């Protein structure tokens, strides 16, 4: 199971990748494997704000639909424009091109509640 | 949890195994969509050994089958298969099934795994003809080899000519094993179902022989996920989704197997005749939309002008059409081909057209 060391994780199988004053959010390799073929992503292209613990969109896969829960509260600066036409990027490259949103990261202390790679691995039994 | 005799094979292939009707079954090996397309374009192999096989034996075997199923089994000859259903006295469906006529004194009834126990009890409860009922489900393995190249694959494994019409079967030696070879399936493609006995090793030998023969066609293992989307593209009912004890065959679009004019009686014939006379109150309809960003699922509401007029029973995004498709019950007044209803998906209402089945024309 691919769980990169440099990311932060949630118990809802999302990852957060810090890149200076911004961060990317996506779903983990484990999650995409459980979901199976992703058919489309229901994500508002004009999304401006996410609120910790609340759903900000859904992933529609063949067998199931899954909410995406915000790992923290933040301002959204970009929604991945590629997912509209290529939702399967979530399956093929969950930590790379399959990212969902880019947020503004004002304060890294907002990440304090998130899991590190070892803790997330333990959660998924890897 | 029970395991089929192919369990080791699935494990080795890295299948995603899930609990289905008490069996550990492969839902997908690599990708449901890819496996779906393999069956439509070449040939795929499903382990469906969880299905139930009940044998009816005795002088009055036909009388028993006639009394408990809605189709007219007197039309069957040896080597012929019939799609049918068993109903409760109120017209609700106990199960849908395949009826195989082996001989005048022997029929094989193939039922859904999730209903086997209930079905077998129902058959015994209604055995007024002194027939012998034997549940041989645990002894039989069942492989479904489906797709346009399936005939070529199976033909390589036997001396017997395997080309035959849909819903016919023969007894043949395939890959060195005596089996029932049936031109049936749940995919809408040309396909075969292989019923055979034996242990794990025997089962693996057949599996390996099929895959060796299919190599030139790039044969692939295909899981229950693809089986579900394949049957839905054809509009075939799935028990537990589209039909159950609360639905009758007439509203489910199974009037074509419900032979109310046959001479003999069967359980629910009187009730279903009355339904036919008075007309159904709702109908299972086929719905499709060009709206790409919709994924219809079991349980979603169907609306007209804000009023709930029915529910989706099965839905998917068709891998062949690349469009969302669904089956669902709709109040009779809205259940017209060419009409429009809405799917309520969370906060959205998506207009969809009611069309004639199948979704994918073969």
Tab-separated table of C-alpha atoms in Angstrom, chain B residues 45-229:
chain	number	residue	atom	x	y	z
B	45	UNK	CA	-14.846	-15.780	-17.307
B	46	UNK	CA	-17.056	-15.447	-14.221
B	47	UNK	CA	-17.031	-17.788	-11.254
B	48	UNK	CA	-20.716	-18.033	-10.391
B	49	UNK	CA	-20.480	-21.229	-8.387
B	50	UNK	CA	-22.469	-19.602	-5.612
B	51	UNK	CA	-25.653	-20.098	-7.657
B	52	UNK	CA	-27.980	-22.812	-6.374
B	53	UNK	CA	-28.734	-26.040	-8.287
B	54	UNK	CA	-31.810	-27.957	-7.149
B	55	UNK	CA	-32.745	-31.186	-8.932
B	56	UNK	CA	-36.355	-32.296	-9.251
B	57	UNK	CA	-36.649	-36.020	-9.893
B	58	UNK	CA	-39.592	-38.359	-10.231
B	59	UNK	CA	-42.540	-39.338	-12.424
B	60	UNK	CA	-44.346	-36.088	-11.602
B	61	UNK	CA	-41.356	-33.782	-11.999
B	62	UNK	CA	-43.088	-31.734	-14.716
B	63	UNK	CA	-46.277	-31.387	-12.667
B	64	UNK	CA	-44.254	-30.054	-9.774
B	65	UNK	CA	-42.360	-27.536	-11.909
B	66	UNK	CA	-45.602	-26.421	-13.558
B	67	UNK	CA	-47.266	-25.829	-10.212
B	68	UNK	CA	-44.446	-23.798	-8.682
B	69	UNK	CA	-43.244	-21.675	-11.640
B	70	UNK	CA	-45.080	-19.078	-13.728
B	71	UNK	CA	-43.753	-20.056	-17.159
B	72	UNK	CA	-45.095	-23.027	-19.113
B	73	UNK	CA	-42.574	-25.821	-18.566
B	74	UNK	CA	-44.631	-28.241	-20.699
B	75	UNK	CA	-43.123	-26.410	-23.687
B	76	UNK	CA	-39.663	-27.625	-22.732
B	77	UNK	CA	-37.928	-30.546	-24.411
B	78	UNK	CA	-34.806	-32.341	-23.253
B	79	UNK	CA	-31.892	-29.948	-23.629
B	80	UNK	CA	-34.011	-26.800	-23.428
B	81	UNK	CA	-33.733	-24.074	-20.780
B	82	UNK	CA	-36.444	-21.635	-19.712
B	83	UNK	CA	-36.309	-18.411	-17.727
B	84	UNK	CA	-39.035	-18.419	-15.091
B	85	UNK	CA	-40.043	-17.290	-11.620
B	86	UNK	CA	-41.648	-18.678	-8.494
B	87	UNK	CA	-44.332	-16.571	-6.825
B	88	UNK	CA	-46.022	-16.448	-3.452
B	89	UNK	CA	-49.818	-16.781	-3.460
B	90	UNK	CA	-50.092	-12.958	-3.379
B	91	UNK	CA	-48.078	-12.665	-6.601
B	92	UNK	CA	-44.839	-11.469	-4.969
B	93	UNK	CA	-41.730	-13.107	-6.361
B	94	UNK	CA	-39.971	-15.829	-4.349
B	95	UNK	CA	-37.131	-15.947	-6.859
B	96	UNK	CA	-36.370	-15.886	-10.572
B	97	UNK	CA	-34.720	-18.993	-11.921
B	98	UNK	CA	-33.631	-21.078	-14.877
B	99	UNK	CA	-35.490	-24.342	-15.510
B	100	UNK	CA	-33.459	-27.031	-17.304
B	101	UNK	CA	-35.285	-30.057	-18.681
B	102	UNK	CA	-32.831	-32.947	-18.405
B	103	UNK	CA	-35.404	-35.693	-19.056
B	104	UNK	CA	-39.116	-36.356	-18.537
B	105	UNK	CA	-38.331	-37.270	-14.961
B	106	UNK	CA	-35.563	-34.797	-14.168
B	107	UNK	CA	-35.338	-30.996	-14.098
B	108	UNK	CA	-32.566	-28.774	-12.793
B	109	UNK	CA	-33.630	-25.480	-11.226
B	110	UNK	CA	-30.914	-22.838	-10.992
B	111	UNK	CA	-31.698	-20.225	-8.350
B	112	UNK	CA	-30.058	-17.190	-6.797
B	113	UNK	CA	-27.510	-17.983	-4.103
B	114	UNK	CA	-29.009	-15.472	-1.700
B	115	UNK	CA	-32.392	-17.215	-1.992
B	116	UNK	CA	-31.340	-20.847	-2.057
B	117	UNK	CA	-32.332	-21.734	1.483
B	118	UNK	CA	-35.677	-19.951	1.219
B	119	UNK	CA	-36.355	-21.410	-2.241
B	120	UNK	CA	-35.549	-24.948	-1.189
B	121	UNK	CA	-37.871	-24.644	1.808
B	122	UNK	CA	-40.576	-23.191	-0.461
B	123	UNK	CA	-40.213	-26.055	-2.927
B	124	UNK	CA	-40.460	-28.641	-0.170
B	125	UNK	CA	-43.454	-26.918	1.358
B	126	UNK	CA	-45.231	-27.051	-1.988
B	127	UNK	CA	-44.186	-30.532	-3.038
B	128	UNK	CA	-47.619	-32.060	-3.502
B	129	UNK	CA	-46.425	-34.467	-6.149
B	130	UNK	CA	-44.038	-36.638	-4.199
B	131	UNK	CA	-41.039	-35.599	-6.288
B	132	UNK	CA	-37.525	-35.927	-4.988
B	133	UNK	CA	-35.928	-32.521	-4.348
B	134	UNK	CA	-32.156	-32.527	-4.007
B	135	UNK	CA	-30.045	-29.465	-3.385
B	136	UNK	CA	-26.734	-30.185	-5.139
B	137	UNK	CA	-25.451	-26.620	-4.966
B	138	UNK	CA	-22.376	-27.460	-2.915
B	139	UNK	CA	-21.278	-30.121	-5.379
B	140	UNK	CA	-21.526	-28.008	-8.504
B	141	UNK	CA	-19.008	-25.501	-9.731
B	142	UNK	CA	-20.277	-23.027	-12.302
B	143	UNK	CA	-18.210	-20.973	-14.713
B	144	UNK	CA	-19.791	-18.482	-17.093
B	145	UNK	CA	-17.637	-17.975	-20.200
B	146	UNK	CA	-19.152	-14.964	-21.939
B	147	UNK	CA	-18.411	-12.851	-24.976
B	148	UNK	CA	-18.248	-12.963	-28.772
B	149	UNK	CA	-15.198	-15.250	-28.694
B	150	UNK	CA	-16.655	-17.703	-26.161
B	151	UNK	CA	-17.748	-20.258	-28.769
B	152	UNK	CA	-14.242	-20.473	-30.232
B	153	UNK	CA	-12.755	-20.907	-26.752
B	154	UNK	CA	-15.125	-23.665	-25.621
B	155	UNK	CA	-14.906	-25.457	-28.975
B	156	UNK	CA	-11.162	-25.921	-28.471
B	157	UNK	CA	-11.869	-27.909	-25.305
B	158	UNK	CA	-14.257	-30.536	-26.624
B	159	UNK	CA	-14.960	-32.899	-29.536
B	160	UNK	CA	-18.672	-32.122	-29.318
B	161	UNK	CA	-20.070	-29.293	-31.436
B	162	UNK	CA	-20.794	-26.490	-28.999
B	163	UNK	CA	-22.522	-24.084	-31.325
B	164	UNK	CA	-26.177	-24.101	-30.323
B	165	UNK	CA	-29.063	-21.743	-29.922
B	166	UNK	CA	-29.586	-19.516	-26.919
B	167	UNK	CA	-31.189	-21.263	-23.951
B	168	UNK	CA	-30.221	-24.761	-25.067
B	169	UNK	CA	-27.830	-27.144	-23.310
B	170	UNK	CA	-25.997	-30.396	-23.873
B	171	UNK	CA	-24.075	-32.859	-21.749
B	172	UNK	CA	-20.511	-32.862	-22.972
B	173	UNK	CA	-16.964	-33.646	-21.969
B	174	UNK	CA	-15.182	-30.308	-21.853
B	175	UNK	CA	-11.540	-30.022	-20.790
B	176	UNK	CA	-11.710	-33.689	-19.767
B	177	UNK	CA	-14.668	-33.207	-17.446
B	178	UNK	CA	-18.262	-34.376	-17.973
B	179	UNK	CA	-20.495	-31.396	-17.573
B	180	UNK	CA	-23.684	-29.590	-18.447
B	181	UNK	CA	-22.776	-27.076	-21.134
B	182	UNK	CA	-25.434	-24.426	-21.439
B	183	UNK	CA	-25.825	-21.588	-23.960
B	184	UNK	CA	-26.928	-19.158	-21.296
B	185	UNK	CA	-25.611	-16.185	-19.382
B	186	UNK	CA	-26.502	-12.901	-17.801
B	187	UNK	CA	-24.592	-10.599	-20.100
B	188	UNK	CA	-26.480	-10.385	-23.407
B	189	UNK	CA	-23.455	-11.789	-25.234
B	190	UNK	CA	-22.975	-15.191	-26.773
B	191	UNK	CA	-21.869	-17.273	-23.844
B	192	UNK	CA	-21.724	-20.582	-22.094
B	193	UNK	CA	-22.304	-21.746	-18.562
B	194	UNK	CA	-20.349	-24.800	-17.437
B	195	UNK	CA	-21.878	-26.853	-14.614
B	196	UNK	CA	-19.581	-29.551	-13.290
B	197	UNK	CA	-18.722	-31.506	-10.161
B	198	UNK	CA	-15.361	-32.285	-8.625
B	199	UNK	CA	-12.889	-31.014	-6.085
B	200	UNK	CA	-10.784	-27.874	-5.975
B	201	UNK	CA	-8.121	-29.378	-8.214
B	202	UNK	CA	-10.689	-30.429	-10.828
B	203	UNK	CA	-12.146	-26.930	-10.781
B	204	UNK	CA	-8.717	-25.355	-11.204
B	205	UNK	CA	-7.944	-27.711	-14.085
B	206	UNK	CA	-11.060	-26.544	-15.947
B	207	UNK	CA	-10.246	-22.898	-15.179
B	208	UNK	CA	-6.684	-23.330	-16.474
B	209	UNK	CA	-7.826	-25.150	-19.611
B	210	UNK	CA	-10.336	-22.372	-20.398
B	211	UNK	CA	-7.679	-19.695	-19.947
B	212	UNK	CA	-5.145	-21.611	-22.025
B	213	UNK	CA	-7.714	-21.975	-24.829
B	214	UNK	CA	-8.644	-18.316	-24.536
B	215	UNK	CA	-5.108	-16.943	-24.581
B	216	UNK	CA	-5.290	-15.995	-28.261
B	217	UNK	CA	-8.378	-13.889	-27.487
B	218	UNK	CA	-6.822	-12.292	-24.429
B	219	UNK	CA	-9.417	-13.957	-22.173
B	220	UNK	CA	-9.748	-12.304	-18.739
B	221	UNK	CA	-11.251	-13.163	-15.364
B	222	UNK	CA	-14.298	-10.971	-14.778
B	223	UNK	CA	-15.979	-10.232	-11.458
B	224	UNK	CA	-19.465	-9.735	-10.107
B	225	UNK	CA	-19.159	-5.961	-10.573
B	226	UNK	CA	-18.941	-6.351	-14.354
B	227	UNK	CA	-21.649	-9.008	-14.265
B	228	UNK	CA	-23.963	-6.448	-12.679
B	229	UNK	CA	-23.284	-3.688	-15.200
